[in-house]
Amino acid sequence: MTTKFVVGYDGSAASRRALDFAMERAKAGGASIIVAHVLEWSPYSFLTPTEIEERHKRRAEEMARAETAILAPLKAELASSGVEVETAIRYGQVADTLCDIATKSGAAQIFIARQGESGLAARVFGSVAGTLAQCAPVPCTIVP
């Protein structure tokens, strides 16, 4: 069974650094990569049936847009890298969703970028990196 790495990717320069770092490790160790794009989605909302229907329609559109604009071009670019790459798009809280993907796929490690959230906002709301460092089911590498 091949070792798998999960990489949190949002299309930013920071997430690209995390992906490149993970790709280097995957090449060196013969691992495969799951590039995970998480769209934040709050289930806590009081909506009418019509609003729920519209929300599900928007969700499907956002997932299709993320696949077309972010993941498909990236997967095509990485096709000749020599590393097996698959993609995953999910809705949810980023840290929890990356942990879920890692657990379900049997991943050995999670790679994410630090986005530079600092000061009061990071202390009050926390950060994905901080949350993963505390609760990830596998080792987590945070790439600056």
mmCIF file of C-alpha atoms in Angstrom:
data_model
loop_
_atom_site.group_PDB
_atom_site.id
_atom_site.type_symbol
_atom_site.label_atom_id
_atom_site.label_comp_id
_atom_site.label_asym_id
_atom_site.label_seq_id
_atom_site.Cartn_x
_atom_site.Cartn_y
_atom_site.Cartn_z
ATOM 1 C CA MET A 1 0.000 0.000 0.000
ATOM 2 C CA THR A 2 1.353 3.398 -0.996
ATOM 3 C CA THR A 3 1.864 6.089 1.609
ATOM 4 C CA LYS A 4 -0.553 8.989 1.099
ATOM 5 C CA PHE A 5 -0.154 12.641 1.968
ATOM 6 C CA VAL A 6 -3.069 15.067 2.198
ATOM 7 C CA VAL A 7 -2.323 18.639 1.142
ATOM 8 C CA GLY A 8 -4.712 21.480 1.956
ATOM 9 C CA TYR A 9 -4.848 23.638 -1.179
ATOM 10 C CA ASP A 10 -6.798 26.817 -1.898
ATOM 11 C CA GLY A 11 -4.939 28.177 -4.905
ATOM 12 C CA SER A 12 -2.923 30.709 -2.885
ATOM 13 C CA ALA A 13 0.847 31.110 -3.131
ATOM 14 C CA ALA A 14 1.135 29.817 0.436
ATOM 15 C CA SER A 15 -0.816 26.634 -0.336
ATOM 16 C CA ARG A 16 1.334 26.143 -3.439
ATOM 17 C CA ARG A 17 4.437 26.190 -1.225
ATOM 18 C CA ALA A 18 2.866 23.495 0.952
ATOM 19 C CA LEU A 19 2.026 21.428 -2.141
ATOM 20 C CA ASP A 20 5.540 21.795 -3.567
ATOM 21 C CA PHE A 21 7.034 20.762 -0.216
ATOM 22 C CA ALA A 22 4.746 17.712 -0.039
ATOM 23 C CA MET A 23 5.512 16.800 -3.662
ATOM 24 C CA GLU A 24 9.255 16.769 -2.891
ATOM 25 C CA ARG A 25 8.636 14.407 0.011
ATOM 26 C CA ALA A 26 6.284 12.240 -2.041
ATOM 27 C CA LYS A 27 8.858 11.880 -4.838
ATOM 28 C CA ALA A 28 11.602 11.017 -2.365
ATOM 29 C CA GLY A 29 9.497 8.436 -0.539
ATOM 30 C CA GLY A 30 7.300 7.030 -3.285
ATOM 31 C CA ALA A 31 4.123 8.459 -1.753
ATOM 32 C CA SER A 32 0.958 9.673 -3.438
ATOM 33 C CA ILE A 33 -0.799 12.991 -2.854
ATOM 34 C CA ILE A 34 -4.417 13.933 -2.218
ATOM 35 C CA VAL A 35 -4.873 17.618 -2.976
ATOM 36 C CA ALA A 36 -7.820 18.708 -0.833
ATOM 37 C CA HIS A 37 -9.767 21.892 -1.453
ATOM 38 C CA VAL A 38 -12.192 22.738 1.332
ATOM 39 C CA LEU A 39 -15.002 25.222 0.864
ATOM 40 C CA GLU A 40 -16.153 26.570 4.191
ATOM 41 C CA TRP A 41 -19.815 25.898 4.740
ATOM 42 C CA SER A 42 -21.765 26.564 7.867
ATOM 43 C CA PRO A 43 -24.609 24.125 8.519
ATOM 44 C CA TYR A 44 -26.010 26.461 11.161
ATOM 45 C CA SER A 45 -28.557 28.654 9.497
ATOM 46 C CA PHE A 46 -32.273 29.064 9.687
ATOM 47 C CA LEU A 47 -33.530 28.913 6.130
ATOM 48 C CA THR A 48 -36.824 28.498 4.383
ATOM 49 C CA PRO A 49 -37.286 25.469 2.077
ATOM 50 C CA THR A 50 -36.768 27.750 -0.936
ATOM 51 C CA GLU A 51 -33.559 29.141 0.533
ATOM 52 C CA ILE A 52 -32.314 25.617 1.275
ATOM 53 C CA GLU A 53 -32.932 24.612 -2.331
ATOM 54 C CA GLU A 54 -31.057 27.702 -3.579
ATOM 55 C CA ARG A 55 -28.240 27.024 -1.135
ATOM 56 C CA HIS A 56 -27.798 23.461 -2.442
ATOM 57 C CA LYS A 57 -27.782 24.755 -5.997
ATOM 58 C CA ARG A 58 -25.096 27.332 -5.104
ATOM 59 C CA ARG A 59 -23.108 24.634 -3.340
ATOM 60 C CA ALA A 60 -23.081 22.447 -6.455
ATOM 61 C CA GLU A 61 -22.072 25.452 -8.578
ATOM 62 C CA GLU A 62 -19.244 26.373 -6.186
ATOM 63 C CA MET A 63 -17.918 22.820 -6.181
ATOM 64 C CA ALA A 64 -17.981 22.677 -9.979
ATOM 65 C CA ARG A 65 -16.261 26.062 -10.194
ATOM 66 C CA ALA A 66 -13.547 24.949 -7.721
ATOM 67 C CA GLU A 67 -12.955 21.780 -9.719
ATOM 68 C CA THR A 68 -12.740 23.661 -13.030
ATOM 69 C CA ALA A 69 -10.779 26.710 -11.889
ATOM 70 C CA ILE A 70 -8.493 25.291 -9.199
ATOM 71 C CA LEU A 71 -8.121 21.521 -9.090
ATOM 72 C CA ALA A 72 -8.392 20.377 -12.721
ATOM 73 C CA PRO A 73 -5.634 22.716 -13.994
ATOM 74 C CA LEU A 74 -3.445 21.756 -11.037
ATOM 75 C CA LYS A 75 -3.954 18.042 -11.609
ATOM 76 C CA ALA A 76 -3.098 18.476 -15.311
ATOM 77 C CA GLU A 77 0.049 20.388 -14.365
ATOM 78 C CA LEU A 78 1.123 17.688 -11.911
ATOM 79 C CA ALA A 79 0.338 14.765 -14.244
ATOM 80 C CA SER A 80 3.937 14.508 -15.464
ATOM 81 C CA SER A 81 5.477 14.907 -11.994
ATOM 82 C CA GLY A 82 5.931 11.203 -11.386
ATOM 83 C CA VAL A 83 3.739 11.380 -8.286
ATOM 84 C CA GLU A 84 0.253 9.908 -8.209
ATOM 85 C CA VAL A 85 -2.127 12.806 -7.498
ATOM 86 C CA GLU A 86 -5.825 12.706 -6.727
ATOM 87 C CA THR A 87 -8.076 15.543 -5.719
ATOM 88 C CA ALA A 88 -10.875 16.030 -3.225
ATOM 89 C CA ILE A 89 -13.359 18.873 -2.865
ATOM 90 C CA ARG A 90 -15.387 19.060 0.314
ATOM 91 C CA TYR A 91 -17.522 21.487 2.252
ATOM 92 C CA GLY A 92 -16.955 22.040 5.941
ATOM 93 C CA GLN A 93 -14.591 23.518 8.464
ATOM 94 C CA VAL A 94 -11.116 23.285 6.983
ATOM 95 C CA ALA A 95 -9.271 21.576 9.853
ATOM 96 C CA ASP A 96 -12.039 19.070 10.576
ATOM 97 C CA THR A 97 -12.474 18.266 6.897
ATOM 98 C CA LEU A 98 -8.747 17.737 6.284
ATOM 99 C CA CYS A 99 -8.657 15.414 9.316
ATOM 100 C CA ASP A 100 -11.633 13.504 7.937
ATOM 101 C CA ILE A 101 -10.015 13.138 4.500
ATOM 102 C CA ALA A 102 -6.762 11.961 6.110
ATOM 103 C CA THR A 103 -8.555 9.413 8.275
ATOM 104 C CA LYS A 104 -10.766 8.008 5.512
ATOM 105 C CA SER A 105 -7.934 7.776 2.997
ATOM 106 C CA GLY A 106 -5.442 6.263 5.431
ATOM 107 C CA ALA A 107 -3.047 9.167 4.901
ATOM 108 C CA ALA A 108 0.237 9.220 6.780
ATOM 109 C CA GLN A 109 0.608 12.999 6.950
ATOM 110 C CA ILE A 110 -1.144 16.323 6.323
ATOM 111 C CA PHE A 111 0.623 19.321 4.769
ATOM 112 C CA ILE A 112 -0.811 22.819 4.979
ATOM 113 C CA ALA A 113 0.402 26.377 4.634
ATOM 114 C CA ARG A 114 0.449 28.952 7.335
ATOM 115 C CA GLN A 115 -1.488 31.926 6.025
ATOM 116 C CA GLY A 116 -0.036 34.498 8.377
ATOM 117 C CA GLU A 117 -3.176 35.199 10.404
ATOM 118 C CA SER A 118 -1.820 36.930 13.453
ATOM 119 C CA GLY A 119 -2.793 39.125 16.318
ATOM 120 C CA LEU A 120 -6.214 39.290 17.877
ATOM 121 C CA ALA A 121 -8.081 37.474 15.087
ATOM 122 C CA ALA A 122 -5.886 34.376 15.389
ATOM 123 C CA ARG A 123 -6.177 34.350 19.187
ATOM 124 C CA VAL A 124 -9.946 34.774 19.169
ATOM 125 C CA PHE A 125 -10.929 32.624 16.197
ATOM 126 C CA GLY A 126 -7.965 30.280 16.056
ATOM 127 C CA SER A 127 -6.288 29.159 12.884
ATOM 128 C CA VAL A 128 -6.419 26.087 10.703
ATOM 129 C CA ALA A 129 -2.743 25.408 11.397
ATOM 130 C CA GLY A 130 -3.220 25.710 15.144
ATOM 131 C CA THR A 131 -6.287 23.488 15.130
ATOM 132 C CA LEU A 132 -4.584 20.818 13.017
ATOM 133 C CA ALA A 133 -1.504 20.865 15.222
ATOM 134 C CA GLN A 134 -3.769 20.005 18.153
ATOM 135 C CA CYS A 135 -6.215 17.519 16.662
ATOM 136 C CA ALA A 136 -4.820 15.974 13.468
ATOM 137 C CA PRO A 137 -4.991 12.161 13.468
ATOM 138 C CA VAL A 138 -1.594 11.996 11.734
ATOM 139 C CA PRO A 139 1.520 14.184 11.774
ATOM 140 C CA CYS A 140 0.902 17.631 10.315
ATOM 141 C CA THR A 141 3.532 19.719 8.559
ATOM 142 C CA ILE A 142 2.872 23.461 8.530
ATOM 143 C CA VAL A 143 4.790 25.156 5.726
ATOM 144 C CA PRO A 144 5.618 28.863 6.175
#
